[in-house]
Coordinates of C-alpha atoms and ligand atoms in Angstrom, one line a residue:
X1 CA 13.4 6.6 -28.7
X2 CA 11.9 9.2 -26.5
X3 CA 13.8 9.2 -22.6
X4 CA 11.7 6.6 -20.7
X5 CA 8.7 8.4 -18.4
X6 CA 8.2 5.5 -15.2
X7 CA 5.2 4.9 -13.6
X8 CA 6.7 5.9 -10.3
X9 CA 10.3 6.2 -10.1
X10 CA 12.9 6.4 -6.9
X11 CA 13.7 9.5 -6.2
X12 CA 16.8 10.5 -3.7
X13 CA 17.4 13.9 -2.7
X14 CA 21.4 13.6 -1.7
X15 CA 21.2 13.2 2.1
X16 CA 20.5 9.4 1.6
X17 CA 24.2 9.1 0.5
X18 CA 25.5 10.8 3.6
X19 CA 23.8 9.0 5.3
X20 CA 24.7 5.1 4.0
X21 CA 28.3 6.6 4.6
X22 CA 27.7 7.5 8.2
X23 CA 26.4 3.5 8.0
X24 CA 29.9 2.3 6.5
X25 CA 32.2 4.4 8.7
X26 CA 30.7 3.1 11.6
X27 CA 30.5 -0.4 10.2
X28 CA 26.9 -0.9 11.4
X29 CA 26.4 -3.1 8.2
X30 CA 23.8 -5.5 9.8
X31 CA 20.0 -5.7 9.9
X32 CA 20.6 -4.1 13.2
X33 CA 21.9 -0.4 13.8
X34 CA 21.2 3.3 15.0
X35 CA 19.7 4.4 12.0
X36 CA 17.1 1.5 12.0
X37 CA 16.4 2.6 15.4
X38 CA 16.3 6.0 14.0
X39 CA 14.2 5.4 11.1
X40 CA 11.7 3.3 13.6
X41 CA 11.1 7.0 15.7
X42 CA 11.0 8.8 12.7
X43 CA 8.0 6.8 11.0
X44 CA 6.5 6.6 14.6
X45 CA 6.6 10.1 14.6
X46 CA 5.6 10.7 11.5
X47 CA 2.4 8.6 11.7
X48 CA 1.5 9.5 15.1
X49 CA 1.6 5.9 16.2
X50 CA 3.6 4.8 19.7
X51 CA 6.3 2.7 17.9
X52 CA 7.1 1.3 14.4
X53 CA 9.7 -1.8 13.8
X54 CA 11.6 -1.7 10.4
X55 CA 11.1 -4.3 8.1
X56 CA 12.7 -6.4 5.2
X57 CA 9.4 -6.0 3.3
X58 CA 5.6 -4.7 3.8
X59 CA 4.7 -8.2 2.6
X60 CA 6.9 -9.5 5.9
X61 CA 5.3 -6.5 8.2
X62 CA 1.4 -8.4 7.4
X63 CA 3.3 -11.3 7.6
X64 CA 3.9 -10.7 11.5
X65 CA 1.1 -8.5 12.0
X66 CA -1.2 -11.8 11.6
X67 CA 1.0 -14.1 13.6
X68 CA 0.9 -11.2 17.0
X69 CA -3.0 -11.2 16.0
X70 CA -2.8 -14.7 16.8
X71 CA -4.7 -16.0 13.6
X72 CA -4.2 -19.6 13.0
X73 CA -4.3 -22.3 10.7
X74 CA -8.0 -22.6 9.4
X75 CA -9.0 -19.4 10.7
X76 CA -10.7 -16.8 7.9
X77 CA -9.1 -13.3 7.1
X78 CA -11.0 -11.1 5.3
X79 CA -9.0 -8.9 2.9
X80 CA -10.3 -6.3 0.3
X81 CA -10.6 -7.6 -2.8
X82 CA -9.1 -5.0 -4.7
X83 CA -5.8 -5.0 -4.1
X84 CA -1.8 -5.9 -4.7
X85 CA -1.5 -9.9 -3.9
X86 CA 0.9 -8.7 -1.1
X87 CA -2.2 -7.9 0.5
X88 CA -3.1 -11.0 0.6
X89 CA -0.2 -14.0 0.3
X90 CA 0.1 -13.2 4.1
X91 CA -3.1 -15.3 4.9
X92 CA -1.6 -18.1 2.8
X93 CA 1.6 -18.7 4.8
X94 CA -0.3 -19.0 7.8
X95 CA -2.6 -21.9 6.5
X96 CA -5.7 -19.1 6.8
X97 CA -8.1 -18.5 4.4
X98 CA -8.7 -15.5 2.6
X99 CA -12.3 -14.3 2.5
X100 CA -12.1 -11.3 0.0
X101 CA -14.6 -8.6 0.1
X102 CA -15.3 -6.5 -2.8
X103 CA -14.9 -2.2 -2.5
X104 CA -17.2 0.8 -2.6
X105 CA -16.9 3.7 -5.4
X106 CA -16.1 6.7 -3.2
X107 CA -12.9 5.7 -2.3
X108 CA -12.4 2.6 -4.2
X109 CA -11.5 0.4 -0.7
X110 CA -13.0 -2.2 1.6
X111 CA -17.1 -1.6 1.4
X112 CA -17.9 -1.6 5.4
X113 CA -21.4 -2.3 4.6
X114 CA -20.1 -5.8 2.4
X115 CA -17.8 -6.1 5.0
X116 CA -20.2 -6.6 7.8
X117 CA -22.7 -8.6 5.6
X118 CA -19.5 -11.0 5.0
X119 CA -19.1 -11.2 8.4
X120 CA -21.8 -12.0 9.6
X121 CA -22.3 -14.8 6.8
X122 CA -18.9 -16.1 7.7
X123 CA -19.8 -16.2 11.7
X124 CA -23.1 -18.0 10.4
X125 CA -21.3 -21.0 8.8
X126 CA -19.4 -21.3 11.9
X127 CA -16.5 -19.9 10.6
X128 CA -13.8 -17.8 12.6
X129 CA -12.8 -14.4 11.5
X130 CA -9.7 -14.0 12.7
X131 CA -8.7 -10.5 11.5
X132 CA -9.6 -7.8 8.7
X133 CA -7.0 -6.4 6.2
X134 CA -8.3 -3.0 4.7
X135 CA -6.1 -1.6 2.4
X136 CA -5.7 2.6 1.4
X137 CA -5.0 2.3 -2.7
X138 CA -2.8 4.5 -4.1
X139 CA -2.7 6.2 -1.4
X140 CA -7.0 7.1 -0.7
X141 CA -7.6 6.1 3.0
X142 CA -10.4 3.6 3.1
X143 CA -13.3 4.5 5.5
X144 CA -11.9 3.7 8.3
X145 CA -14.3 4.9 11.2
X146 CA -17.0 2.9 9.5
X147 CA -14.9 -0.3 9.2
X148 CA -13.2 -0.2 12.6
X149 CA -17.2 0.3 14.1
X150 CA -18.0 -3.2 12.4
X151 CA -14.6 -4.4 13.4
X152 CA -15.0 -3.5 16.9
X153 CA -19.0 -4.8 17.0
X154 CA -17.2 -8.2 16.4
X155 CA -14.1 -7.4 18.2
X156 CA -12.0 -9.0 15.4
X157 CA -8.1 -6.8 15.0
X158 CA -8.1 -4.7 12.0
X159 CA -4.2 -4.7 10.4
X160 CA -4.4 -1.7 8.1
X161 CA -2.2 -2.1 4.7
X162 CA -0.8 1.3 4.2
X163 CA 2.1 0.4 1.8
X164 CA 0.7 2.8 -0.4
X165 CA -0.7 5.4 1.9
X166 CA 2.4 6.8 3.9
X167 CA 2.0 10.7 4.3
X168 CA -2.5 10.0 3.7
X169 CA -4.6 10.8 6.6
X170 CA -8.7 11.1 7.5
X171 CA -9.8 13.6 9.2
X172 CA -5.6 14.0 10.1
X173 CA -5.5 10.6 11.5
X174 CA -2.8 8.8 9.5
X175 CA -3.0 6.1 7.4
X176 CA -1.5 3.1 9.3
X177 CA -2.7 4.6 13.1
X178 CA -6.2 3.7 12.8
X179 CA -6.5 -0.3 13.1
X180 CA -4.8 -2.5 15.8
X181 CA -1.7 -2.3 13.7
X182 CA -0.4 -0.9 10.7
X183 CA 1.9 -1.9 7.7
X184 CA 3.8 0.2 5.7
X185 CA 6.0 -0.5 2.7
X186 CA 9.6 1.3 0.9
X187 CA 9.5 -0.7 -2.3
X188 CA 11.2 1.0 -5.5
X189 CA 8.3 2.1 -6.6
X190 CA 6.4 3.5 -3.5
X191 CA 6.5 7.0 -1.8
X192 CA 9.8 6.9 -0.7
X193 CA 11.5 4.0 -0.4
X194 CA 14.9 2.2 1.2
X195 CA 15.2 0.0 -2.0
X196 CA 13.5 -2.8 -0.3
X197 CA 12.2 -2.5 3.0
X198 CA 8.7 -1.9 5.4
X199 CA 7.6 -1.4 8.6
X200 CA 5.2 -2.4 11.4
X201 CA 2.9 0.7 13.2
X202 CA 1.1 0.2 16.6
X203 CA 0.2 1.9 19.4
X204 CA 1.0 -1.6 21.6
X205 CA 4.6 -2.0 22.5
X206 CA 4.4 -5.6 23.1
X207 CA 3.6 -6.4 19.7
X208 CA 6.4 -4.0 18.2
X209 CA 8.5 -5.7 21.0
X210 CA 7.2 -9.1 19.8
X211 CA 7.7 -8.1 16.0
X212 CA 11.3 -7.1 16.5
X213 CA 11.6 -10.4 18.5
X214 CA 10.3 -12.7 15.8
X215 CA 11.9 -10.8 13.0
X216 CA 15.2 -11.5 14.1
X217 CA 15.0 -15.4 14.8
X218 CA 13.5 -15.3 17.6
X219 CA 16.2 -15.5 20.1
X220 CA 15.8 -15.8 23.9
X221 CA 17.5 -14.3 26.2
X222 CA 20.7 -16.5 26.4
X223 CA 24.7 -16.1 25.9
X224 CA 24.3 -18.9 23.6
X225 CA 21.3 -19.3 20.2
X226 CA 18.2 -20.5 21.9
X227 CA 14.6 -20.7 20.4
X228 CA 11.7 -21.5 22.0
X229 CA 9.6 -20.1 18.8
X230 CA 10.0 -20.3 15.2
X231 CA 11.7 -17.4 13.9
X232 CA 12.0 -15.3 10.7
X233 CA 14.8 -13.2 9.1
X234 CA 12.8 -10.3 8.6
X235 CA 14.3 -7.5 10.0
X236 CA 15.3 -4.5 7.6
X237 CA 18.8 -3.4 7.3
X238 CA 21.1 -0.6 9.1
X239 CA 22.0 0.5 5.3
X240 CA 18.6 0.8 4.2
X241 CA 17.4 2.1 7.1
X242 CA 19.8 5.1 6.7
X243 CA 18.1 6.0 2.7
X244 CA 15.0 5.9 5.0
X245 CA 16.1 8.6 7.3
X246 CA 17.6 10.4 4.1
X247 CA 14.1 9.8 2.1
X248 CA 11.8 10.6 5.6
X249 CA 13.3 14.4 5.8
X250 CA 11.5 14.9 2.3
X251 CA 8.8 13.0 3.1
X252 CA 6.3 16.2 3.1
X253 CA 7.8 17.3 -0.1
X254 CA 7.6 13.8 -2.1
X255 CA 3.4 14.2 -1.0
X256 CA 3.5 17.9 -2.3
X257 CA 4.7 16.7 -5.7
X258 CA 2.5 13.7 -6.2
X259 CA -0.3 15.7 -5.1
X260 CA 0.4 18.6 -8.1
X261 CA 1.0 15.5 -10.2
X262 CA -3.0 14.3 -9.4
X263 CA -3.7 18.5 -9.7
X264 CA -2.1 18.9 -13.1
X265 CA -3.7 15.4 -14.4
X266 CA -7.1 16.4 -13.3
X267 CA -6.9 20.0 -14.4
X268 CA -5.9 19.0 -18.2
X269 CA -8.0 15.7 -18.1
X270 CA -11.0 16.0 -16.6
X271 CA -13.1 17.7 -19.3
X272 CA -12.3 15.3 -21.6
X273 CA -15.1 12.8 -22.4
X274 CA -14.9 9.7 -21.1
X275 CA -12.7 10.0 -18.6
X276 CA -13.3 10.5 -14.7
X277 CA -10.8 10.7 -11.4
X278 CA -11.3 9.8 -8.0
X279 CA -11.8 12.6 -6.2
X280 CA -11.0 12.9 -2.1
X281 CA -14.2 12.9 0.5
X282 CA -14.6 15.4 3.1
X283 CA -11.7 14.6 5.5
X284 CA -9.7 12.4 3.2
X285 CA -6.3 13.2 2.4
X286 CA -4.4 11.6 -0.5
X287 CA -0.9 11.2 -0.7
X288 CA -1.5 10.5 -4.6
X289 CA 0.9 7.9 -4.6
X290 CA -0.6 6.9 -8.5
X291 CA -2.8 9.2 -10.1
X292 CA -5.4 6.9 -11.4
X293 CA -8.2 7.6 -14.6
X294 CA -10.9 5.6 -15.8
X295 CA -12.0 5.7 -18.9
X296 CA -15.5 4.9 -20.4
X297 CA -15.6 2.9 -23.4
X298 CA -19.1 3.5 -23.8
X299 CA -18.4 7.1 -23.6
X300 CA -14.8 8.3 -24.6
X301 CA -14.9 5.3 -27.7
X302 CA -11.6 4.3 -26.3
X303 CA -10.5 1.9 -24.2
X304 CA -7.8 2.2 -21.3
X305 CA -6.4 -0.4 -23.4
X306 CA -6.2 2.1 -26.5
X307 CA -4.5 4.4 -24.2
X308 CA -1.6 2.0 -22.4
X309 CA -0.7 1.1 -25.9
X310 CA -0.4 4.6 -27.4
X311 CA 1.4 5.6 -24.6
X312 CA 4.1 2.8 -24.1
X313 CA 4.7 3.5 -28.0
X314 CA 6.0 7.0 -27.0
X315 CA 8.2 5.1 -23.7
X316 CA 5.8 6.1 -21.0
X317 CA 5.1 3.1 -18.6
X318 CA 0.9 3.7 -17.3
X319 CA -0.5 0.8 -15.3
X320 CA -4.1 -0.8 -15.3
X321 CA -5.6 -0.7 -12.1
X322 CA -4.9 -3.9 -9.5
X323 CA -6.5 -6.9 -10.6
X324 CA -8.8 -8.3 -8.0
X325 CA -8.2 -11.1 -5.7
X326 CA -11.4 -12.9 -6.8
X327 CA -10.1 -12.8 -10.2
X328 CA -6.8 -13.9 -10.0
X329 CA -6.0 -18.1 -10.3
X330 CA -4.1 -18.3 -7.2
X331 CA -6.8 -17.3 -5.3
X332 CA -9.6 -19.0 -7.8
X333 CA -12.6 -21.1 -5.5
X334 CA -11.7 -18.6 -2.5
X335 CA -15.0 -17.4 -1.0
X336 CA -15.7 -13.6 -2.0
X337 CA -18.7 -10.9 -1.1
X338 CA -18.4 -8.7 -4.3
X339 CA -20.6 -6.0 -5.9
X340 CA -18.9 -5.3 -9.3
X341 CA -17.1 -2.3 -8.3
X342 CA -13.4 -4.0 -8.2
X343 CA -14.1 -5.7 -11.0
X344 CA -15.7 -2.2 -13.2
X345 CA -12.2 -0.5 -11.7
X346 CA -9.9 -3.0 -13.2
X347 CA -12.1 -2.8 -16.9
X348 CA -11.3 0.5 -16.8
X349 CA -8.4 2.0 -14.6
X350 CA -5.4 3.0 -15.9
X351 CA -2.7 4.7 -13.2
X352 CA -0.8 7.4 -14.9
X353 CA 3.3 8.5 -14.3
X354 CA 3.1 9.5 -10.7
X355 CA 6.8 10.1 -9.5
X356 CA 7.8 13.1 -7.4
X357 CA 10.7 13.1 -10.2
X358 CA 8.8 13.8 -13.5
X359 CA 8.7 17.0 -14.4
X360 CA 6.6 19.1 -16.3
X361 CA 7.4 18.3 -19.2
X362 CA 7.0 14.8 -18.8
X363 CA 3.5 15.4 -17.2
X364 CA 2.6 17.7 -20.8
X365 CA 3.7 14.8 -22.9
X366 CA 1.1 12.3 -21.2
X367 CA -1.6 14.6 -21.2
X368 CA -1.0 15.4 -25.1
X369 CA -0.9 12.1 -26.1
X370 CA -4.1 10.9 -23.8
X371 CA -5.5 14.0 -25.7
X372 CA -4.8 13.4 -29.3
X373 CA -5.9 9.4 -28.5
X374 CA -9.3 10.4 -27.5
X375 CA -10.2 13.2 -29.3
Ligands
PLP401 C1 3.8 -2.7 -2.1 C2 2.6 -3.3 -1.5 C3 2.7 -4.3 -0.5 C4 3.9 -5.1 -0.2 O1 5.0 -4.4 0.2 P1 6.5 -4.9 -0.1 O2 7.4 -4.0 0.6 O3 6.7 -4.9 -1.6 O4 6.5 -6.3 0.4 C5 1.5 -4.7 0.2 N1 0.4 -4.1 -0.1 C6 0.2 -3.2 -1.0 C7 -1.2 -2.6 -1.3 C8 1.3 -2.7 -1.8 O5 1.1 -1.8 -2.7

């Protein structure tokens, strides 16, 4: 059997090591520690946001980011459509609804025009819309200017999902620092990651004040435990925390090579019948977390289908797209604003091996058997 090519692989660089044994010497082994303080500026930094608080989980970051937007149970959330259910389960454990809203082709995220037609249905049928969750897929931004303008017309918080977008920016506004707050995700499988882990961006210090508050049970200010809140155990730890430092020095690198990855892809690829790439708008910059293809039937006389198979027969992992909201059961009967686009990218997506650790080789291997499966 051939050596197994991942869709998207961790990949350390050596510093992460040091720096987990700086955590152990010290014996900061707690969800608590200097380098989660440390990670928190560096992402701050990094994203150009005011402050950041470390996570367990990007799924726990949306988690808080729709408790501190004070959406309640009843209330409607509108989420795109075309997503990870992450994106999503959120709404759920608040006892919100989700209202999912389908995504446009030039970026393949949240439709702003579908967004404020939903909207307005929604506020029609006296329903409230408590927040918006746009979401930047494999790492394109979605158009943000034009959904924060509808946002803003309606003055409902936009809570960016940018688990796969750290290191993507429009017009060199980074992903995560354009709505009222910002989530962020270190997964296995993302851009960098801390094994598990994610984070909370915003510009407002109360809420990251309020995050870090409720993340870690939501103690007051007492010698002894006292609540006057209900809690969550949500913080991320000092030992993850320090592979974060260790993984955000080569942050600028780890978008280089995913980038080339996306270059190399499209270069080989993109004559090929059938099969088409997303490319990035004026002023959008993709981190290329997953290069994605589709691929015509009707044209290429293959399906991605024909493709994923030939490929996992020679060990190489390739992904179809995210399966929409609106089609999933869980979320079956949920009311949705949809224009076939999320549905047309799911038919006929696949993402290709993406990490920052394949190497050339690997990449020449995809391309040739993609190649000799749709000639
Ligand atoms: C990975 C991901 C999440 C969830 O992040 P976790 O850290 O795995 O909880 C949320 N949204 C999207 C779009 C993701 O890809």
């Amino acid at each position: 059997m051939n050596k197994k090519i991942w869709l998207s692989s961790p990949h350390m660089e050596g510093s992460e090591l040091e720096l987990v044994k700086d955590a152990f010497e010290s014996n900061w082994i707690a969800p608590l520690g200097p380098h989660v303080d440390a990670f928190e500026q560096d992402l701050a930094s990094f994203t150009g946001t005011s402050h950041a608080a470390a996570l367990s989980a990007g799924t726990a970051a949306l988690h808080l980011a729709l408790i501190l937007s004070g959406v309640k149970p009843g209330d409607e959330v509108i989420c795109q459509s075309f997503t990870f259910s992450a994106s999503a389960n959120p709404i759920v454990y608040i006892g919100a609804t989700p209202v999912f809203v389908d995504s446009e082709p030039g970026t393949w995220n949240m439709d702003p025009d579908l967004l404020e037609k939903a909207i307005k249905d929604r506020l029609s049928k006296g329903r409230k819309v408590a927040a918006i969750i746009p979401v930047h897929l494999y790492g394109m931004p979605a158009r943000m200017p034009e959904i924060m303008e509808v946002a803003g017309r309606y003055n409902i918080p936009v809570l960016e999902d940018a688990a796969e977008a750290l290191g993507s920016n429009l017009n060199g506004k980074a992903c995560g620092s354009w709505g009222d707050m910002g989530i962020l995700s270190f997964n296995g499988n993302k851009i960098i990651t801390t094994s598990g882990g994610g984070a909370l961006l915003s510009d407002n210090e109360e809420m990251i004040n309020k995050a870090r508050f409720l993340a870690s049970q939501a103690r007051d200010a007492a010698p002894h435990y006292q609540h006057s809140q209900i809690g969550y155990n949500y913080r991320m730890s000092n030992i993850s925390a320090a592979i974060g430092r260790g993984q955000m020095q080569v942050i600028a690198d780890r978008v280089a090579k995913r980038r080339k990855n996306y270059e190399y892809y499209y270069t080989q690829l993109a004559d090929v019948r059938g099969i088409t790439f997303l490319n990035e708008p004026d002023g959008y910059y993709s981190n290329r977390w997953l290069t994605a293809i589709l691929i015509d039937p009707a044209t290429s006389k293959v399906s991605r289908e024909t493709i994923r198979l030939a490929l996992e027969k020679e060990n190489i992992e390739s992904r179809p797209l995210w399966k929409p909201m609106h089609l999933q059961p869980v979320f079956e009967g949920y009311t949705s604003y949809l224009n076939g686009v999320g549905e047309e990218l799911f038919e006929k997506g696949l993402c290709l091996p993406s990490g920052s650790n394949l190497t050339e080789s690997d990449l020449a291997n995809v391309v040739s058997i993609i190649k000799s499966n749709t000639a």
